[in-house]
PDB file of C-alpha atoms in Angstrom:
ATOM      1  CA  MET A 120    -153.317 -77.193  15.135  1.00  0.00           C
ATOM      2  CA  SER A 121    -150.692 -78.963  13.099  1.00  0.00           C
ATOM      3  CA  GLN A 122    -153.312 -79.843  10.507  1.00  0.00           C
ATOM      4  CA  ILE A 123    -154.459 -76.197  10.330  1.00  0.00           C
ATOM      5  CA  ARG A 124    -150.897 -74.964   9.845  1.00  0.00           C
ATOM      6  CA  THR A 125    -150.514 -77.399   6.981  1.00  0.00           C
ATOM      7  CA  ILE A 126    -153.856 -76.781   5.296  1.00  0.00           C
ATOM      8  CA  ILE A 127    -153.800 -72.965   5.352  1.00  0.00           C
ATOM      9  CA  PRO A 128    -150.577 -72.568   3.344  1.00  0.00           C
ATOM     10  CA  LYS A 129    -151.826 -75.132   0.822  1.00  0.00           C
ATOM     11  CA  PHE A 130    -155.125 -73.273   0.503  1.00  0.00           C
ATOM     12  CA  LEU A 131    -153.385 -69.926   0.010  1.00  0.00           C
ATOM     13  CA  LEU A 132    -151.044 -71.398  -2.575  1.00  0.00           C
ATOM     14  CA  HIS A 133    -153.991 -72.951  -4.406  1.00  0.00           C
ATOM     15  CA  SER A 134    -155.813 -69.589  -4.347  1.00  0.00           C
ATOM     16  CA  ARG A 135    -152.794 -67.800  -5.808  1.00  0.00           C
ATOM     17  CA  ARG A 136    -152.598 -70.352  -8.586  1.00  0.00           C
ATOM     18  CA  LEU A 137    -156.280 -69.914  -9.375  1.00  0.00           C
ATOM     19  CA  PHE A 138    -155.894 -66.130  -9.350  1.00  0.00           C
ATOM     20  CA  SER A 139    -152.852 -66.204 -11.597  1.00  0.00           C
ATOM     21  CA  SER A 140    -154.373 -68.770 -13.944  1.00  0.00           C
ATOM     22  CA  HIS A 141    -157.629 -66.803 -14.149  1.00  0.00           C
ATOM     23  CA  HIS A 142    -155.918 -63.566 -15.159  1.00  0.00           C
ATOM     24  CA  CYS A 143    -153.630 -65.385 -17.570  1.00  0.00           C
ATOM     25  CA  ASN A 144    -156.654 -66.928 -19.297  1.00  0.00           C
ATOM     26  CA  ILE A 145    -158.326 -63.524 -19.590  1.00  0.00           C
ATOM     27  CA  ALA A 146    -155.178 -61.975 -21.069  1.00  0.00           C
ATOM     28  CA  THR A 147    -154.824 -64.839 -23.540  1.00  0.00           C
ATOM     29  CA  ASP A 148    -158.472 -64.769 -24.617  1.00  0.00           C
ATOM     30  CA  LEU A 149    -158.511 -61.006 -25.161  1.00  0.00           C
ATOM     31  CA  SER A 150    -155.223 -61.093 -27.061  1.00  0.00           C
ATOM     32  CA  LEU A 151    -156.423 -64.012 -29.183  1.00  0.00           C
ATOM     33  CA  LYS A 152    -159.494 -62.040 -30.248  1.00  0.00           C
ATOM     34  CA  ILE A 153    -157.262 -59.168 -31.354  1.00  0.00           C
ATOM     35  CA  LEU A 154    -155.044 -61.503 -33.370  1.00  0.00           C
ATOM     36  CA  GLN A 155    -158.078 -63.046 -35.053  1.00  0.00           C
ATOM     37  CA  ARG A 156    -159.341 -59.573 -35.872  1.00  0.00           C
ATOM     38  CA  HIS A 157    -156.028 -59.022 -37.672  1.00  0.00           C
ATOM     39  CA  GLY A 158    -156.483 -62.187 -39.736  1.00  0.00           C
ATOM     40  CA  PHE A 159    -154.757 -64.847 -37.624  1.00  0.00           C
ATOM     41  CA  THR A 160    -156.418 -68.235 -37.332  1.00  0.00           C
ATOM     42  CA  GLU A 161    -157.122 -69.496 -33.827  1.00  0.00           C
ATOM     43  CA  SER A 162    -154.276 -72.001 -34.147  1.00  0.00           C
ATOM     44  CA  GLN A 163    -151.810 -69.336 -35.294  1.00  0.00           C
ATOM     45  CA  GLY A 164    -152.903 -66.976 -32.551  1.00  0.00           C
ATOM     46  CA  ARG A 165    -152.552 -69.564 -29.802  1.00  0.00           C
ATOM     47  CA  GLN A 166    -149.115 -70.610 -31.045  1.00  0.00           C
ATOM     48  CA  ALA A 167    -147.946 -67.003 -30.918  1.00  0.00           C
ATOM     49  CA  LEU A 168    -149.417 -66.346 -27.480  1.00  0.00           C
ATOM     50  CA  ASN A 169    -148.137 -69.592 -25.973  1.00  0.00           C
ATOM     51  CA  SER A 170    -144.565 -68.488 -26.605  1.00  0.00           C
ATOM     52  CA  ILE A 171    -145.069 -65.197 -24.732  1.00  0.00           C
ATOM     53  CA  GLU A 172    -147.559 -66.415 -22.130  1.00  0.00           C
ATOM     54  CA  SER A 173    -145.399 -65.343 -19.180  1.00  0.00           C
ATOM     55  CA  LEU A 174    -145.281 -61.779 -20.545  1.00  0.00           C
ATOM     56  CA  LEU A 175    -149.031 -61.340 -21.026  1.00  0.00           C
ATOM     57  CA  ARG A 176    -150.947 -58.918 -18.817  1.00  0.00           C
ATOM     58  CA  PRO A 177    -154.697 -58.161 -18.694  1.00  0.00           C
ATOM     59  CA  ASP A 178    -154.179 -55.062 -20.877  1.00  0.00           C
ATOM     60  CA  THR A 179    -151.685 -56.635 -23.305  1.00  0.00           C
ATOM     61  CA  TYR A 180    -154.354 -56.999 -25.973  1.00  0.00           C
ATOM     62  CA  GLU A 181    -154.384 -53.210 -26.415  1.00  0.00           C
ATOM     63  CA  THR A 182    -150.634 -53.183 -27.054  1.00  0.00           C
ATOM     64  CA  ILE A 183    -150.941 -56.039 -29.541  1.00  0.00           C
ATOM     65  CA  ASP A 184    -153.672 -54.236 -31.462  1.00  0.00           C
ATOM     66  CA  TYR A 185    -151.685 -51.006 -31.843  1.00  0.00           C
ATOM     67  CA  THR A 186    -148.430 -52.860 -32.485  1.00  0.00           C
ATOM     68  CA  LEU A 187    -149.785 -55.027 -35.305  1.00  0.00           C
ATOM     69  CA  SER A 188    -151.258 -51.964 -36.988  1.00  0.00           C
ATOM     70  CA  SER A 189    -147.898 -50.222 -36.719  1.00  0.00           C
ATOM     71  CA  TRP A 190    -145.977 -53.185 -38.142  1.00  0.00           C
ATOM     72  CA  LYS A 191    -148.387 -53.372 -41.082  1.00  0.00           C
ATOM     73  CA  ARG A 192    -148.074 -49.674 -41.744  1.00  0.00           C
ATOM     74  CA  ASN A 193    -144.287 -49.621 -41.506  1.00  0.00           C
ATOM     75  CA  VAL A 194    -142.966 -52.859 -43.014  1.00  0.00           C
ATOM     76  CA  LEU A 195    -145.516 -54.344 -45.423  1.00  0.00           C
ATOM     77  CA  PRO A 196    -144.608 -53.616 -49.072  1.00  0.00           C
ATOM     78  CA  ARG A 197    -147.260 -51.364 -50.559  1.00  0.00           C
ATOM     79  CA  ASN A 198    -147.107 -52.692 -54.122  1.00  0.00           C
ATOM     80  CA  HIS A 199    -146.693 -56.424 -53.590  1.00  0.00           C
ATOM     81  CA  PRO A 200    -148.264 -58.392 -56.486  1.00  0.00           C
ATOM     82  CA  ASP A 201    -149.733 -61.081 -54.208  1.00  0.00           C
ATOM     83  CA  HIS A 202    -151.390 -59.342 -51.282  1.00  0.00           C
ATOM     84  CA  VAL A 203    -152.779 -62.542 -49.736  1.00  0.00           C
ATOM     85  CA  ALA A 204    -149.467 -64.418 -49.757  1.00  0.00           C
ATOM     86  CA  ASN A 205    -147.691 -61.336 -48.460  1.00  0.00           C
ATOM     87  CA  HIS A 206    -150.100 -61.047 -45.532  1.00  0.00           C
ATOM     88  CA  GLU A 207    -149.606 -64.732 -44.703  1.00  0.00           C
ATOM     89  CA  ASP A 208    -145.843 -64.171 -44.624  1.00  0.00           C
ATOM     90  CA  PHE A 209    -146.439 -61.179 -42.355  1.00  0.00           C
ATOM     91  CA  LYS A 210    -148.484 -63.226 -39.869  1.00  0.00           C
ATOM     92  CA  GLN A 211    -145.975 -66.074 -40.005  1.00  0.00           C
ATOM     93  CA  VAL A 212    -143.303 -63.790 -38.575  1.00  0.00           C
ATOM     94  CA  PHE A 213    -145.324 -63.497 -35.355  1.00  0.00           C
ATOM     95  CA  TRP A 214    -146.774 -66.964 -34.890  1.00  0.00           C
ATOM     96  CA  ASN A 215    -143.842 -69.000 -36.180  1.00  0.00           C
ATOM     97  CA  GLN A 216    -140.727 -66.871 -35.661  1.00  0.00           C
ATOM     98  CA  GLU A 217    -140.855 -64.058 -33.136  1.00  0.00           C
ATOM     99  CA  ALA A 218    -144.017 -63.440 -31.112  1.00  0.00           C
ATOM    100  CA  ARG A 219    -142.205 -60.936 -28.881  1.00  0.00           C
ATOM    101  CA  LEU A 220    -142.585 -58.435 -31.711  1.00  0.00           C
ATOM    102  CA  LEU A 221    -146.243 -58.205 -30.679  1.00  0.00           C
ATOM    103  CA  LEU A 222    -145.210 -56.491 -27.446  1.00  0.00           C
ATOM    104  CA  VAL A 223    -143.088 -53.577 -28.658  1.00  0.00           C
ATOM    105  CA  GLY A 224    -144.518 -50.070 -28.869  1.00  0.00           C
ATOM    106  CA  GLU A 225    -145.117 -48.009 -31.986  1.00  0.00           C
ATOM    107  CA  ASN A 226    -142.383 -45.513 -31.115  1.00  0.00           C
ATOM    108  CA  PHE A 227    -139.905 -48.340 -30.647  1.00  0.00           C
ATOM    109  CA  ILE A 228    -140.760 -49.712 -34.101  1.00  0.00           C
ATOM    110  CA  GLU A 229    -140.398 -46.346 -35.802  1.00  0.00           C
ATOM    111  CA  ASN A 230    -137.178 -45.570 -33.967  1.00  0.00           C
ATOM    112  CA  ARG A 231    -135.564 -48.878 -34.918  1.00  0.00           C
ATOM    113  CA  ILE A 232    -136.503 -48.318 -38.565  1.00  0.00           C
ATOM    114  CA  TYR A 233    -135.034 -44.812 -38.334  1.00  0.00           C
ATOM    115  CA  GLN A 234    -131.800 -46.261 -36.937  1.00  0.00           C
ATOM    116  CA  LEU A 235    -131.544 -48.853 -39.712  1.00  0.00           C
ATOM    117  CA  LYS A 236    -132.134 -46.248 -42.409  1.00  0.00           C
ATOM    118  CA  ASN A 237    -129.635 -43.915 -40.789  1.00  0.00           C
ATOM    119  CA  LEU A 238    -126.951 -46.574 -41.308  1.00  0.00           C
ATOM    120  CA  ASP A 239    -127.816 -46.665 -45.022  1.00  0.00           C
ATOM    121  CA  LEU A 240    -128.534 -50.334 -44.446  1.00  0.00           C
ATOM    122  CA  VAL A 241    -132.231 -50.265 -45.295  1.00  0.00           C
ATOM    123  CA  ARG A 242    -132.653 -48.299 -48.514  1.00  0.00           C
ATOM    124  CA  GLY A 243    -136.317 -48.846 -49.282  1.00  0.00           C
ATOM    125  CA  GLN A 244    -139.507 -50.652 -48.347  1.00  0.00           C
ATOM    126  CA  ASN A 245    -138.413 -53.921 -49.945  1.00  0.00           C
ATOM    127  CA  ASP A 246    -135.190 -53.922 -47.917  1.00  0.00           C
ATOM    128  CA  LEU A 247    -137.154 -53.302 -44.744  1.00  0.00           C
ATOM    129  CA  TRP A 248    -139.541 -56.142 -45.526  1.00  0.00           C
ATOM    130  CA  GLN A 249    -136.652 -58.506 -46.274  1.00  0.00           C
ATOM    131  CA  ALA A 250    -135.081 -57.797 -42.885  1.00  0.00           C
ATOM    132  CA  PHE A 251    -138.399 -58.121 -41.046  1.00  0.00           C
ATOM    133  CA  HIS A 252    -139.467 -61.276 -42.858  1.00  0.00           C
ATOM    134  CA  LEU A 253    -136.190 -63.206 -42.673  1.00  0.00           C
ATOM    135  CA  SER A 254    -134.527 -61.912 -39.509  1.00  0.00           C
ATOM    136  CA  PRO A 255    -137.103 -60.254 -37.247  1.00  0.00           C
ATOM    137  CA  ALA A 256    -135.237 -60.881 -34.002  1.00  0.00           C
ATOM    138  CA  GLY A 257    -131.849 -59.909 -35.397  1.00  0.00           C
ATOM    139  CA  PHE A 258    -132.971 -56.580 -36.811  1.00  0.00           C
ATOM    140  CA  PHE A 259    -135.781 -55.541 -34.484  1.00  0.00           C
ATOM    141  CA  LEU A 260    -135.215 -57.097 -31.053  1.00  0.00           C
ATOM    142  CA  GLN A 261    -131.477 -57.295 -30.763  1.00  0.00           C
ATOM    143  CA  ASP A 262    -129.744 -54.871 -28.427  1.00  0.00           C
ATOM    144  CA  TRP A 263    -128.772 -51.939 -30.637  1.00  0.00           C
ATOM    145  CA  GLN A 264    -125.156 -51.726 -29.482  1.00  0.00           C
ATOM    146  CA  GLU A 265    -124.672 -55.432 -30.159  1.00  0.00           C
ATOM    147  CA  PHE A 266    -126.250 -54.967 -33.566  1.00  0.00           C
ATOM    148  CA  LEU A 267    -123.940 -52.060 -34.377  1.00  0.00           C
ATOM    149  CA  LYS A 268    -120.808 -53.908 -33.322  1.00  0.00           C
ATOM    150  CA  LYS A 269    -121.638 -56.780 -35.688  1.00  0.00           C
ATOM    151  CA  TYR A 270    -122.729 -54.403 -38.441  1.00  0.00           C
ATOM    152  CA  TYR A 271    -119.490 -52.429 -38.311  1.00  0.00           C
ATOM    153  CA  TYR A 272    -117.337 -55.558 -38.229  1.00  0.00           C
ATOM    154  CA  ILE A 273    -119.134 -57.030 -41.235  1.00  0.00           C
ATOM    155  CA  THR A 274    -119.147 -53.733 -43.140  1.00  0.00           C
ATOM    156  CA  PHE A 275    -115.554 -52.648 -42.537  1.00  0.00           C
ATOM    157  CA  LYS A 276    -113.734 -55.969 -42.179  1.00  0.00           C
ATOM    158  CA  ILE A 277    -115.609 -58.707 -43.986  1.00  0.00           C
ATOM    159  CA  LEU A 278    -117.272 -57.008 -46.948  1.00  0.00           C
ATOM    160  CA  PRO A 279    -114.091 -55.339 -48.294  1.00  0.00           C
ATOM    161  CA  TRP A 280    -112.430 -58.758 -48.176  1.00  0.00           C
ATOM    162  CA  LEU A 281    -115.335 -60.464 -49.929  1.00  0.00           C
ATOM    163  CA  ASN A 282    -115.550 -57.673 -52.506  1.00  0.00           C
ATOM    164  CA  SER A 283    -111.857 -57.337 -53.288  1.00  0.00           C
ATOM    165  CA  THR A 284    -112.615 -55.882 -56.735  1.00  0.00           C
ATOM    166  CA  ASN A 285    -114.577 -53.026 -55.101  1.00  0.00           C
ATOM    167  CA  ASP A 286    -117.604 -53.719 -57.289  1.00  0.00           C
ATOM    168  CA  LYS A 287    -120.372 -51.340 -56.175  1.00  0.00           C
ATOM    169  CA  THR A 288    -122.994 -52.183 -58.775  1.00  0.00           C
ATOM    170  CA  ASP A 289    -125.222 -53.984 -56.261  1.00  0.00           C
ATOM    171  CA  GLN A 290    -127.574 -51.448 -54.697  1.00  0.00           C
ATOM    172  CA  ILE A 291    -128.717 -53.864 -51.976  1.00  0.00           C
ATOM    173  CA  HIS A 292    -126.547 -54.147 -48.876  1.00  0.00           C
ATOM    174  CA  PRO A 293    -125.203 -57.714 -48.459  1.00  0.00           C
ATOM    175  CA  LEU A 294    -126.693 -57.839 -44.962  1.00  0.00           C
ATOM    176  CA  ILE A 295    -130.120 -57.371 -46.501  1.00  0.00           C
ATOM    177  CA  ARG A 296    -129.459 -60.190 -48.969  1.00  0.00           C
ATOM    178  CA  HIS A 297    -128.469 -62.462 -46.075  1.00  0.00           C
ATOM    179  CA  PRO A 298    -130.109 -60.864 -43.015  1.00  0.00           C
ATOM    180  CA  GLN A 299    -129.745 -63.918 -40.769  1.00  0.00           C
ATOM    181  CA  SER A 300    -126.019 -63.111 -40.654  1.00  0.00           C
ATOM    182  CA  ILE A 301    -126.701 -60.473 -38.003  1.00  0.00           C
ATOM    183  CA  GLU A 302    -128.206 -63.135 -35.722  1.00  0.00           C
ATOM    184  CA  GLN A 303    -124.845 -64.849 -35.315  1.00  0.00           C
ATOM    185  CA  THR A 304    -122.854 -63.830 -32.266  1.00  0.00           C
ATOM    186  CA  TYR A 305    -120.049 -61.325 -32.679  1.00  0.00           C
ATOM    187  CA  MET A 306    -117.569 -64.053 -31.763  1.00  0.00           C
ATOM    188  CA  GLN A 307    -118.947 -66.437 -34.394  1.00  0.00           C
ATOM    189  CA  ILE A 308    -118.763 -63.757 -37.075  1.00  0.00           C
ATOM    190  CA  LYS A 309    -115.232 -62.791 -36.138  1.00  0.00           C
ATOM    191  CA  THR A 310    -113.967 -66.377 -35.881  1.00  0.00           C
ATOM    192  CA  ARG A 311    -115.330 -67.419 -39.273  1.00  0.00           C
ATOM    193  CA  PHE A 312    -113.780 -64.399 -40.977  1.00  0.00           C
ATOM    194  CA  ILE A 313    -110.350 -64.645 -39.332  1.00  0.00           C
ATOM    195  CA  PHE A 314    -110.151 -68.369 -40.008  1.00  0.00           C
ATOM    196  CA  ALA A 315    -111.040 -68.000 -43.698  1.00  0.00           C
ATOM    197  CA  GLN A 316    -108.596 -65.113 -44.051  1.00  0.00           C
ATOM    198  CA  ARG A 317    -105.681 -66.901 -42.368  1.00  0.00           C
ATOM    199  CA  THR A 318    -106.029 -70.043 -44.454  1.00  0.00           C
ATOM    200  CA  GLY A 319    -105.014 -67.990 -47.487  1.00  0.00           C
ATOM    201  CA  PHE A 320    -108.372 -68.370 -49.188  1.00  0.00           C
ATOM    202  CA  LYS A 321    -108.436 -66.546 -52.535  1.00  0.00           C
ATOM    203  CA  VAL A 322    -111.749 -64.733 -52.891  1.00  0.00           C
ATOM    204  CA  ALA A 323    -111.024 -63.579 -56.438  1.00  0.00           C
ATOM    205  CA  GLU A 324    -110.571 -67.184 -57.579  1.00  0.00           C
ATOM    206  CA  SER A 325    -113.779 -68.457 -56.021  1.00  0.00           C
ATOM    207  CA  LYS A 326    -117.442 -68.381 -56.934  1.00  0.00           C
ATOM    208  CA  ASN A 327    -120.507 -68.077 -54.729  1.00  0.00           C
ATOM    209  CA  VAL A 328    -118.566 -66.537 -51.859  1.00  0.00           C
ATOM    210  CA  ASN A 329    -120.756 -64.289 -49.735  1.00  0.00           C
ATOM    211  CA  LEU A 330    -122.060 -63.735 -46.223  1.00  0.00           C
ATOM    212  CA  LYS A 331    -124.206 -66.842 -46.471  1.00  0.00           C
ATOM    213  CA  THR A 332    -121.336 -69.217 -47.202  1.00  0.00           C
ATOM    214  CA  LEU A 333    -119.087 -67.444 -44.713  1.00  0.00           C
ATOM    215  CA  LEU A 334    -121.456 -67.103 -41.756  1.00  0.00           C
ATOM    216  CA  LEU A 335    -124.580 -69.220 -42.186  1.00  0.00           C
ATOM    217  CA  LEU A 336    -123.389 -72.676 -43.238  1.00  0.00           C
ATOM    218  CA  THR A 337    -122.592 -75.494 -40.830  1.00  0.00           C
ATOM    219  CA  GLU A 338    -118.984 -75.803 -39.692  1.00  0.00           C
ATOM    220  CA  ASN A 339    -118.334 -78.725 -42.044  1.00  0.00           C
ATOM    221  CA  ASP A 340    -119.844 -76.974 -45.074  1.00  0.00           C
ATOM    222  CA  PHE A 341    -117.988 -73.771 -44.212  1.00  0.00           C
ATOM    223  CA  LEU A 342    -114.665 -75.616 -44.036  1.00  0.00           C
ATOM    224  CA  GLN A 343    -115.380 -77.447 -47.283  1.00  0.00           C
ATOM    225  CA  ILE A 344    -115.467 -74.094 -49.095  1.00  0.00           C
ATOM    226  CA  TYR A 345    -112.929 -71.970 -47.254  1.00  0.00           C
ATOM    227  CA  ALA A 346    -110.455 -74.480 -45.806  1.00  0.00           C
ATOM    228  CA  PRO A 347    -110.927 -78.018 -47.174  1.00  0.00           C
ATOM    229  CA  ASN A 348    -107.595 -79.146 -45.707  1.00  0.00           C
ATOM    230  CA  CYS A 349    -108.424 -77.989 -42.179  1.00  0.00           C
ATOM    231  CA  THR A 350    -110.318 -79.901 -39.532  1.00  0.00           C
ATOM    232  CA  VAL A 351    -113.198 -78.856 -37.315  1.00  0.00           C
ATOM    233  CA  GLU A 352    -110.834 -79.218 -34.343  1.00  0.00           C
ATOM    234  CA  GLU A 353    -108.442 -76.643 -35.830  1.00  0.00           C
ATOM    235  CA  PHE A 354    -111.334 -74.269 -36.416  1.00  0.00           C
ATOM    236  CA  ARG A 355    -112.570 -74.644 -32.841  1.00  0.00           C
ATOM    237  CA  ALA A 356    -109.068 -74.036 -31.521  1.00  0.00           C
ATOM    238  CA  LEU A 357    -109.125 -70.598 -33.155  1.00  0.00           C
ATOM    239  CA  GLU A 358    -112.580 -70.024 -31.707  1.00  0.00           C
ATOM    240  CA  LYS A 359    -111.202 -70.654 -28.216  1.00  0.00           C
ATOM    241  CA  LEU A 360    -108.250 -68.348 -28.895  1.00  0.00           C
ATOM    242  CA  ASN A 361    -110.616 -65.549 -29.891  1.00  0.00           C
ATOM    243  CA  MET A 362    -112.214 -65.780 -26.465  1.00  0.00           C
ATOM    244  CA  THR A 363    -108.914 -64.874 -24.794  1.00  0.00           C
ATOM    245  CA  GLU A 364    -107.126 -61.519 -24.684  1.00  0.00           C
ATOM    246  CA  LEU A 365    -104.961 -62.627 -27.609  1.00  0.00           C
ATOM    247  CA  GLY A 366    -108.030 -62.655 -29.817  1.00  0.00           C
ATOM    248  CA  ASN A 367    -109.181 -59.123 -29.038  1.00  0.00           C
ATOM    249  CA  GLU A 368    -107.650 -57.450 -32.073  1.00  0.00           C
ATOM    250  CA  ASP A 369    -109.888 -54.745 -33.522  1.00  0.00           C
ATOM    251  CA  ASP A 370    -112.528 -55.181 -30.808  1.00  0.00           C
ATOM    252  CA  GLU A 371    -111.813 -51.812 -29.197  1.00  0.00           C
ATOM    253  CA  LEU A 372    -112.032 -50.098 -32.582  1.00  0.00           C
ATOM    254  CA  PHE A 373    -115.513 -51.446 -33.241  1.00  0.00           C
ATOM    255  CA  GLU A 374    -116.624 -50.684 -29.704  1.00  0.00           C
ATOM    256  CA  ASP A 375    -115.499 -47.074 -30.281  1.00  0.00           C
ATOM    257  CA  LEU A 376    -117.481 -46.964 -33.527  1.00  0.00           C
ATOM    258  CA  VAL A 377    -120.552 -48.083 -31.623  1.00  0.00           C
ATOM    259  CA  GLN A 378    -120.104 -45.255 -29.120  1.00  0.00           C
ATOM    260  CA  LEU A 379    -119.716 -42.716 -31.933  1.00  0.00           C
ATOM    261  CA  SER A 380    -122.748 -43.928 -33.870  1.00  0.00           C
ATOM    262  CA  PRO A 381    -125.834 -41.690 -34.242  1.00  0.00           C
ATOM    263  CA  LYS A 382    -128.161 -41.795 -31.272  1.00  0.00           C
ATOM    264  CA  ARG A 383    -131.833 -42.653 -31.364  1.00  0.00           C
ATOM    265  CA  GLN A 384    -134.489 -40.062 -32.052  1.00  0.00           C
ATOM    266  CA  GLN A 385    -135.328 -37.897 -29.075  1.00  0.00           C
ATOM    267  CA  SER A 386    -139.089 -38.223 -29.538  1.00  0.00           C
ATOM    268  CA  MET A 387    -139.359 -41.508 -27.649  1.00  0.00           C
ATOM    269  CA  LYS A 388    -142.227 -41.328 -25.185  1.00  0.00           C
ATOM    270  CA  ASN A 389    -141.817 -42.164 -21.524  1.00  0.00           C
ATOM    271  CA  THR A 390    -144.046 -45.197 -21.972  1.00  0.00           C
ATOM    272  CA  ASP A 391    -141.665 -46.654 -24.531  1.00  0.00           C
ATOM    273  CA  LYS A 392    -138.643 -45.943 -22.350  1.00  0.00           C
ATOM    274  CA  SER A 393    -140.232 -47.764 -19.446  1.00  0.00           C
ATOM    275  CA  PHE A 394    -141.161 -50.617 -21.778  1.00  0.00           C
ATOM    276  CA  MET A 395    -137.578 -50.905 -22.989  1.00  0.00           C
ATOM    277  CA  LYS A 396    -136.293 -51.019 -19.420  1.00  0.00           C
ATOM    278  CA  LYS A 397    -138.902 -53.604 -18.504  1.00  0.00           C
ATOM    279  CA  SER A 398    -138.142 -55.567 -21.680  1.00  0.00           C
ATOM    280  CA  ILE A 399    -134.473 -55.890 -20.824  1.00  0.00           C
ATOM    281  CA  GLU A 400    -135.306 -56.972 -17.284  1.00  0.00           C
ATOM    282  CA  GLU A 401    -137.692 -59.662 -18.521  1.00  0.00           C
ATOM    283  CA  GLY A 402    -135.359 -60.861 -21.249  1.00  0.00           C
ATOM    284  CA  ILE A 403    -137.428 -59.751 -24.225  1.00  0.00           C
ATOM    285  CA  LEU A 404    -134.461 -58.266 -26.053  1.00  0.00           C
ATOM    286  CA  LEU A 405    -131.645 -60.338 -27.460  1.00  0.00           C
ATOM    287  CA  SER A 406    -128.050 -59.857 -26.460  1.00  0.00           C
ATOM    288  CA  ASN A 407    -125.470 -61.995 -28.242  1.00  0.00           C
TER     289      ASN A 407
END
């Protein structure tokens, strides 16, 4: 009897593994065929699917098919001079950067684009492509309230400081020029700005000062530009201070702005709402 008690659980566990593995293989194979139909090589398709393997279901291939068509329709520039290179860049977003974008619904895509345009952040198809191509997770998967909090802080605190002369000749929003900035955490953005500001850095006397040098460089390179006489240890001390109550200046203001921001379109279907809820539960969306 002792042998039977031992063997049966092992057999059941082995059966579950076979069942799970079987369905996973079916989901992967069907999804791979869809990706190849959209121009992905087998290698590109497998790389994309491997990163979202735990999220695949037997019917996922249908979602991927509709989603890729929607992304193409909504973000690909219509008058790009090199169509082939542009399509390769489009595929690269999914297989090399953010495969989770294959799993969002069409209504979610259109609603996020609507939200970005409503902020006057994305002002045309080229802006939209720039955001999608260079910061797909930051612009299209990040929790919207987190996105807004960073956007408002950058727009109302950092950009006026960087553009002290109030030059408005540039028609492209600085966040579109350096879209990876929105992928930094709110605390990182805030700490870099406060540190540069408190060191007495003179923006008007400096060249090549922008969101990239402020937010996207390494700590050492950042300090070399904005505070060459300060150490990394001093910078990290301010970072720790910002994590305490003493460093909460302005936070409530930007949280209020988030609450007052325009809401999403009301045409979201129930299927997309359930997907969003499921996405958050499974960790598809970012939250910095």
